[in-house]
XYZ file of C-alpha atoms in Angstrom:
244
model
C 4.929 -5.817 -34.866
C 5.920 -8.319 -32.194
C 3.989 -9.853 -29.285
C 6.139 -10.332 -26.160
C 5.829 -10.714 -22.406
C 7.719 -8.103 -20.365
C 8.528 -8.109 -16.638
C 8.013 -4.931 -14.619
C 11.222 -3.757 -12.930
C 9.864 -0.444 -11.572
C 6.515 1.348 -11.312
C 6.638 4.668 -9.448
C 4.899 8.040 -9.255
C 6.489 11.035 -10.985
C 3.700 13.492 -10.133
C 0.268 13.133 -8.546
C -1.164 11.216 -11.516
C 1.826 10.468 -13.774
C 3.808 7.237 -13.361
C 7.065 5.842 -14.721
C 7.270 2.124 -15.464
C 10.324 0.182 -16.594
C 10.019 -3.286 -18.087
C 12.495 -5.958 -19.128
C 11.914 -7.898 -22.345
C 12.473 -8.169 -26.079
C 13.048 -4.587 -27.283
C 14.767 -5.384 -30.577
C 12.185 -3.829 -32.939
C 11.382 -0.623 -30.997
C 12.246 2.871 -32.336
C 11.813 6.403 -30.995
C 8.377 7.843 -31.671
C 6.690 4.441 -31.709
C 4.275 3.088 -29.094
C 3.477 -0.212 -27.402
C 0.017 -1.688 -26.897
C -0.568 -3.255 -23.488
C -3.009 -6.047 -22.690
C -4.674 -5.704 -19.283
C -6.774 -8.254 -17.423
C -10.512 -7.797 -17.816
C -10.274 -5.126 -20.513
C -11.094 -5.829 -24.161
C -8.948 -3.133 -25.797
C -5.222 -2.829 -25.281
C -3.828 0.489 -23.998
C -1.386 2.366 -26.291
C 1.543 4.002 -24.456
C 4.392 5.964 -26.067
C 7.954 4.703 -25.800
C 9.938 7.026 -23.514
C 13.330 5.332 -23.420
C 15.151 2.197 -24.420
C 18.445 0.848 -23.098
C 19.355 -2.730 -23.921
C 16.422 -4.904 -22.877
C 14.906 -2.236 -20.588
C 11.904 -0.278 -21.866
C 10.712 2.883 -20.093
C 7.110 4.074 -20.276
C 5.583 7.177 -18.702
C 1.800 7.260 -18.459
C -0.943 9.381 -16.933
C -3.768 7.792 -14.954
C -6.881 8.835 -16.870
C -9.120 5.768 -16.848
C -9.609 2.149 -15.846
C -6.664 0.779 -17.810
C -3.998 3.196 -16.617
C -5.382 3.029 -13.075
C -4.905 -0.745 -13.210
C -1.340 -0.229 -14.441
C -0.602 2.146 -11.562
C -1.363 -0.636 -9.046
C 1.045 -3.134 -10.602
C 4.296 -4.050 -8.863
C 7.846 -5.071 -9.637
C 8.002 -8.670 -10.829
C 4.550 -8.733 -12.460
C 4.272 -9.439 -16.193
C 2.594 -7.560 -19.039
C 1.707 -8.714 -22.542
C 2.903 -6.076 -25.046
C 2.646 -5.549 -28.780
C 5.815 -3.663 -29.761
C 7.209 -1.998 -32.860
C 3.931 -0.183 -33.516
C 3.520 2.992 -35.527
C 5.693 5.236 -37.642
C 8.395 6.820 -35.491
C 10.440 10.013 -35.798
C 12.880 10.439 -38.705
C 16.025 11.987 -37.203
C 17.787 12.321 -40.579
C 15.841 15.530 -41.313
C 16.686 17.389 -38.096
C 19.501 19.665 -39.199
C 22.044 20.791 -36.615
C 19.736 22.541 -34.131
C 16.347 20.826 -33.848
C 13.766 21.963 -31.328
C 11.604 19.439 -29.467
C 8.259 20.596 -28.044
C 6.259 18.400 -25.678
C 3.048 19.038 -23.774
C 2.084 17.002 -20.695
C 2.179 13.284 -21.490
C 3.429 14.269 -24.946
C 6.817 14.804 -23.275
C 7.932 11.135 -22.868
C 8.411 10.149 -26.548
C 10.732 13.129 -27.019
C 13.250 11.747 -24.514
C 14.535 8.844 -26.620
C 14.415 11.121 -29.665
C 16.563 13.689 -27.839
C 19.083 11.057 -26.795
C 19.413 9.776 -30.359
C 19.784 13.278 -31.796
C 22.584 14.064 -29.331
C 24.248 10.763 -30.196
C 24.257 11.969 -33.828
C 26.071 15.163 -32.803
C 23.020 17.455 -32.953
C 22.335 20.280 -30.487
C 18.646 20.102 -29.546
C 16.608 22.570 -27.555
C 13.755 20.989 -25.589
C 10.632 22.923 -24.622
C 8.352 21.251 -22.073
C 4.838 22.532 -21.457
C 2.624 21.901 -18.425
C -0.381 23.514 -16.744
C 1.369 24.246 -13.430
C 4.565 23.680 -11.450
C 3.558 20.463 -9.673
C 2.923 18.757 -13.033
C 6.478 19.276 -14.326
C 8.553 16.151 -14.919
C 11.726 15.088 -16.766
C 13.287 18.564 -16.932
C 16.489 17.354 -15.272
C 16.580 14.161 -17.320
C 16.595 16.087 -20.599
C 19.246 18.473 -19.247
C 21.385 15.496 -18.200
C 21.443 14.356 -21.825
C 23.046 17.680 -22.770
C 20.015 19.470 -24.225
C 19.082 23.078 -23.572
C 15.776 22.867 -21.689
C 12.999 25.433 -21.336
C 9.830 24.886 -19.305
C 6.558 26.739 -19.796
C 3.559 26.590 -17.458
C 0.142 27.933 -18.381
C -0.339 29.586 -14.986
C 3.218 30.942 -14.748
C 3.993 29.033 -11.539
C 7.252 27.680 -13.010
C 9.507 28.713 -15.868
C 8.067 30.790 -18.699
C 4.449 31.847 -18.323
C 2.368 30.584 -21.208
C 2.576 27.739 -23.681
C 5.386 25.979 -25.551
C 4.880 28.388 -28.444
C 5.631 31.325 -26.127
C 8.973 29.734 -25.231
C 9.698 29.000 -28.903
C 9.844 32.660 -29.934
C 13.471 33.147 -28.860
C 14.854 29.816 -30.091
C 17.045 29.419 -33.192
C 16.203 26.054 -34.767
C 16.576 24.127 -38.020
C 13.645 21.696 -37.665
C 11.014 20.783 -35.099
C 9.581 17.657 -33.482
C 6.498 17.773 -31.280
C 4.022 15.630 -29.366
C 1.013 16.632 -27.312
C -2.721 17.320 -27.377
C -4.190 18.471 -30.683
C -4.705 22.159 -29.707
C -0.991 22.344 -28.877
C -0.029 20.636 -32.153
C -2.134 23.134 -34.105
C -0.464 26.027 -32.295
C 3.022 24.620 -32.955
C 2.113 24.041 -36.615
C 1.180 27.728 -36.999
C 4.068 29.101 -34.928
C 6.950 27.213 -36.555
C 8.840 28.563 -39.570
C 10.512 25.299 -40.633
C 9.408 21.818 -41.587
C 8.864 19.337 -38.802
C 7.160 16.209 -37.496
C 4.082 16.026 -35.269
C 3.118 13.006 -33.168
C -0.639 12.707 -32.671
C -2.545 11.355 -29.691
C -5.623 9.393 -30.759
C -8.043 6.811 -29.392
C -7.130 3.467 -30.959
C -9.051 0.234 -31.339
C -6.594 -2.356 -32.597
C -3.378 -0.305 -32.605
C -1.951 -1.854 -35.784
C -4.101 -0.592 -38.647
C -6.797 -3.240 -38.987
C -9.879 -1.415 -37.719
C -9.380 2.015 -39.381
C -10.802 3.640 -36.248
C -8.060 6.255 -35.888
C -7.925 7.471 -39.494
C -7.279 11.127 -40.314
C -7.365 13.033 -43.578
C -4.049 14.172 -45.093
C -3.038 15.796 -48.391
C -2.502 12.307 -49.854
C -5.693 10.759 -48.493
C -6.647 9.083 -45.233
C -3.898 7.734 -42.950
C -4.152 5.647 -39.801
C -2.605 7.275 -36.732
C -1.621 3.852 -35.360
C 0.028 2.658 -38.598
C 1.140 5.516 -40.882
C 1.314 7.734 -37.768
C 1.463 8.614 -34.959
C 4.210 10.785 -36.497
C 3.208 12.832 -39.552
C 5.201 15.481 -41.409
C 4.001 19.081 -41.258
C 3.471 19.259 -45.009
C 0.966 16.365 -45.121
C -1.400 17.517 -42.373
C -4.902 18.783 -43.078
C -6.584 20.211 -39.980
C -10.306 19.690 -39.457
C -12.144 23.018 -39.358
């Protein structure tokens, strides 16, 4: 974990309530699947945001405005500074992917899959990416994934764009060796049941400290309790115990 000050180089809307922010700073210890924790003026708790991309000293974050913290972020401008804790969490292990991994993202679970996809392609893998949204005007990053060289499928719950249904509906025709996923818990449960290989699931959870001190984001696994912010957010399929 490292505490650094980053400078905003861009902060723009992607959809009606989803923003993309790029920041310049010390990115040395950041890996795909990890998150950063952002300090915001007037707010006691930092805000955890997944790492979307990383190129040199430029960090890309994509976030949805859902409360006071992210609303404050959406009003920030180029040149302003943010205090970040970086290198947080257990990221994705790309060594287990096989030749044809499938990546499944739902809503703001899409961003952390982008850097993962880029690194898999760099390793010579041939990923398929399945992006899930509620409706057409919520879709983002389809072209960006395609530009990396991935095969991209989009599913919308209302059928207004791409395949009608959920990411699991799009998965049925895909040949894959391993899976990676990130999204809301109902989606993760559905992916867990629908997949026929091993894989890794990145969990979204409310966090207090973000680095394992408060135990507030603990979940039960086959080997005991694990902290989503420390031993997660990425957990392997075989270690997950779902709450009934």
